[in-house]
PDB file of C-alpha atoms and ligand atoms in Angstrom:
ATOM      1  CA  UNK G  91      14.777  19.231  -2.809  1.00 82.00           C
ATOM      2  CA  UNK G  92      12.016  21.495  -2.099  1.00 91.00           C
ATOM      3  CA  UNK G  93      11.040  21.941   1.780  1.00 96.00           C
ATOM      4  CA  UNK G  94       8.698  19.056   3.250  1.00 97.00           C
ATOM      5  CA  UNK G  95       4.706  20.046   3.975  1.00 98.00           C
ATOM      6  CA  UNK G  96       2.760  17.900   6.592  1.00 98.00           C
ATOM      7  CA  UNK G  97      -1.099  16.858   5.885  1.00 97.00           C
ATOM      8  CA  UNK G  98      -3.352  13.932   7.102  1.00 97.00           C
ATOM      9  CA  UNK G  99      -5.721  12.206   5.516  1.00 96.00           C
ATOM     10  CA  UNK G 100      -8.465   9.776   7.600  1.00 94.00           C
ATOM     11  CA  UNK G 101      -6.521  10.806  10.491  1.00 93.00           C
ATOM     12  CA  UNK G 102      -3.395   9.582   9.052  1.00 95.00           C
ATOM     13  CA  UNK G 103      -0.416  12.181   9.456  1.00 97.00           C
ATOM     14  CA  UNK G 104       2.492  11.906   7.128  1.00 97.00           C
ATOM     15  CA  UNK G 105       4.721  14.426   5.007  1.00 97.00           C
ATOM     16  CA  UNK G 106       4.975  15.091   1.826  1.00 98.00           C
ATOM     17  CA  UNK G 107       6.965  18.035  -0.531  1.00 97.00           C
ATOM     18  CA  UNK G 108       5.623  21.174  -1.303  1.00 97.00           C
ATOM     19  CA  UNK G 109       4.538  20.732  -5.004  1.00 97.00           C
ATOM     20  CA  UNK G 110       3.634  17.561  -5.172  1.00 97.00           C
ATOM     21  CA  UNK G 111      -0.358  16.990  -5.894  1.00 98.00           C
ATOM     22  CA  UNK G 112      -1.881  15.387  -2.802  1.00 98.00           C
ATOM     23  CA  UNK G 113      -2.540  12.391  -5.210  1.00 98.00           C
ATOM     24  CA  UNK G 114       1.181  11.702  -5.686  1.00 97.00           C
ATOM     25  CA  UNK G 115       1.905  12.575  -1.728  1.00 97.00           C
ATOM     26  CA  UNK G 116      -0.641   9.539  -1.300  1.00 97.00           C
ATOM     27  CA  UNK G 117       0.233   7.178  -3.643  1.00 97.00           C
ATOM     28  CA  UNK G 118       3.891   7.600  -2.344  1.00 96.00           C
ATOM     29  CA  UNK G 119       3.152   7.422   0.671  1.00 96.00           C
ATOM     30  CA  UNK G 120       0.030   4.658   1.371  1.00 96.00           C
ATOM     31  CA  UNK G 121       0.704   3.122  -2.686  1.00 96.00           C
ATOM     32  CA  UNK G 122      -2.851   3.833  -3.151  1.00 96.00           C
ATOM     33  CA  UNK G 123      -6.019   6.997  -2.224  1.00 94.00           C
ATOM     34  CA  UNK G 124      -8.542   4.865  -1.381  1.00 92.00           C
ATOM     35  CA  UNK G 125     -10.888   2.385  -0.760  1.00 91.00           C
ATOM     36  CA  UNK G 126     -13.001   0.790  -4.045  1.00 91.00           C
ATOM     37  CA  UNK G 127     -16.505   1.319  -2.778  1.00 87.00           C
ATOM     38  CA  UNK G 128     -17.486  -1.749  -4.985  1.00 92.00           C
ATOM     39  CA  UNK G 129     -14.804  -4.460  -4.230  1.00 94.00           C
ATOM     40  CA  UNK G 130     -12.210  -5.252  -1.696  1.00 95.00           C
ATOM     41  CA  UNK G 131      -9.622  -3.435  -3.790  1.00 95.00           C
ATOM     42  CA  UNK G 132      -7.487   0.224  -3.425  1.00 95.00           C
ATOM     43  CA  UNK G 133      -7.734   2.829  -5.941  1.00 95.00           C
ATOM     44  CA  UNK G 134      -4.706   4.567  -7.033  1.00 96.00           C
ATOM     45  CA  UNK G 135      -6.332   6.921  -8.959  1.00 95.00           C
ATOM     46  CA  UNK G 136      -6.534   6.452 -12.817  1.00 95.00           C
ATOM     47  CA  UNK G 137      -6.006   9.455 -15.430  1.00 97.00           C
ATOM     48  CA  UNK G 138      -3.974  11.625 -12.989  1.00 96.00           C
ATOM     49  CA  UNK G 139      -5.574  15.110 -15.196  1.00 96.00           C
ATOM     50  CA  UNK G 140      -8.838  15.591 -13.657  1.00 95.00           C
ATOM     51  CA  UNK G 141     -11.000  13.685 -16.358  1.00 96.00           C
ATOM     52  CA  UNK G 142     -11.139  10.470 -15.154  1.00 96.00           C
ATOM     53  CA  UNK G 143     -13.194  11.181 -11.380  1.00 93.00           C
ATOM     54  CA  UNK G 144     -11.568   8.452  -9.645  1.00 95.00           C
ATOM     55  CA  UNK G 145      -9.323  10.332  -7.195  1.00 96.00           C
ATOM     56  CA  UNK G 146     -12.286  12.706  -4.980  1.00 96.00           C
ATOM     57  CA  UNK G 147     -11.357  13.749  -1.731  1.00 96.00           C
ATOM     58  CA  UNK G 148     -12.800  16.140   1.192  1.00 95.00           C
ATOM     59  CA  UNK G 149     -11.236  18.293   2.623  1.00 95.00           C
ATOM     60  CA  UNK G 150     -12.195  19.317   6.532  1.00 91.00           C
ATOM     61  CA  UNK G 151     -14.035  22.297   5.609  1.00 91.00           C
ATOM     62  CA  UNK G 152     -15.999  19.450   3.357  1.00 91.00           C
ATOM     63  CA  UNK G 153     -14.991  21.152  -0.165  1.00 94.00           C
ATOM     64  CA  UNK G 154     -14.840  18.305  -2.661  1.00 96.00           C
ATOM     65  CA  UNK G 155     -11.227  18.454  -4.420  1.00 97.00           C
ATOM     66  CA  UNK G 156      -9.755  16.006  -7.377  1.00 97.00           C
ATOM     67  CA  UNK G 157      -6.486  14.645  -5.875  1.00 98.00           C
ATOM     68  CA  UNK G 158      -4.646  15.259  -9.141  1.00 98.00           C
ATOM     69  CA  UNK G 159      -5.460  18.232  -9.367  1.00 97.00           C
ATOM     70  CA  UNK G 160      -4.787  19.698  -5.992  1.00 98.00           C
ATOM     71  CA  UNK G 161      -1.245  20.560  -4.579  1.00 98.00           C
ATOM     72  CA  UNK G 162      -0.381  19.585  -1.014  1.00 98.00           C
ATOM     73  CA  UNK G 163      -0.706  22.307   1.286  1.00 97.00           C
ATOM     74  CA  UNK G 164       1.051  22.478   5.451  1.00 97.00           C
ATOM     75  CA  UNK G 165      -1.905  21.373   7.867  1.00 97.00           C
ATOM     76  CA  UNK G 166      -4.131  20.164   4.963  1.00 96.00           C
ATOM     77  CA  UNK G 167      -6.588  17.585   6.368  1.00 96.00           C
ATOM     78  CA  UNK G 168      -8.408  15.386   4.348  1.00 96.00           C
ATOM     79  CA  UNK G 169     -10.881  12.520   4.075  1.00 95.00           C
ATOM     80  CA  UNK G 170     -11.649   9.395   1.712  1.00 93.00           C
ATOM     81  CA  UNK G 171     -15.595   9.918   2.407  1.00 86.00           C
ATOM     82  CA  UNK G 172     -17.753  13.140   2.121  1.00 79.00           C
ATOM     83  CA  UNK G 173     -18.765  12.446   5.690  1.00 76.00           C
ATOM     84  CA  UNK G 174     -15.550  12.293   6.916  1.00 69.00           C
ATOM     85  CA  UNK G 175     -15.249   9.484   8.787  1.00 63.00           C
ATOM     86  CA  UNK G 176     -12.475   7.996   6.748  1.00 58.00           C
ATOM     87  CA  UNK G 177     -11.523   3.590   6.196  1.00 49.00           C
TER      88      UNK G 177
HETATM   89  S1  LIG V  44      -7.010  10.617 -11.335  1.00 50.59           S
HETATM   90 FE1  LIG V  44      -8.557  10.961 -12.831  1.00 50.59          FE
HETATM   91  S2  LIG V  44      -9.622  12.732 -12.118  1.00 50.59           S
HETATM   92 FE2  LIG V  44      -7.942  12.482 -10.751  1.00 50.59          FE
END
């Protein structure tokens, strides 16, 4: 088992392990990423290898990262909306 990482996301604080992308931690953890800006539904993300757009994040330094893409870090902090203000 490899050792346990803790992030947050929209001020949410939960752990997840260190290899994991952060759009596996959240779909383990929450069962989705985010809101559907369109429709009272949760996205889950869709192609899981960075072609498909659906899993964007920001981080707290506001860099733009693709979920699937991106492995969990210790202290990572990140938000559903490029303001920040999180769902
Ligand atoms: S899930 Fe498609 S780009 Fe990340």
């Amino acid at each position: 088992m490899s050792p346990q990482v803790e992030l947050m996301v929209d001020g949410r604080r939960f752990s997840a392990h260190q290899g994991e992308t952060v759009l596996t931690a959240l779909n383990t953890e929450f069962g989705h990423i985010r809101d559907f800006e369109f429709r009272d539904e949760k996205r889950a993300g869709f192609c899981y290898m960075g072609a498909c757009q659906d899993c964007w994040l920001w981080t707290d330094s506001g860099e733009r990262i693709r979920a699937c893409s991106s492995l969990v870090k210790d202290g990572m902090c990140l938000s559903t909306d490029a303001l920040g203000l999180g769902r």
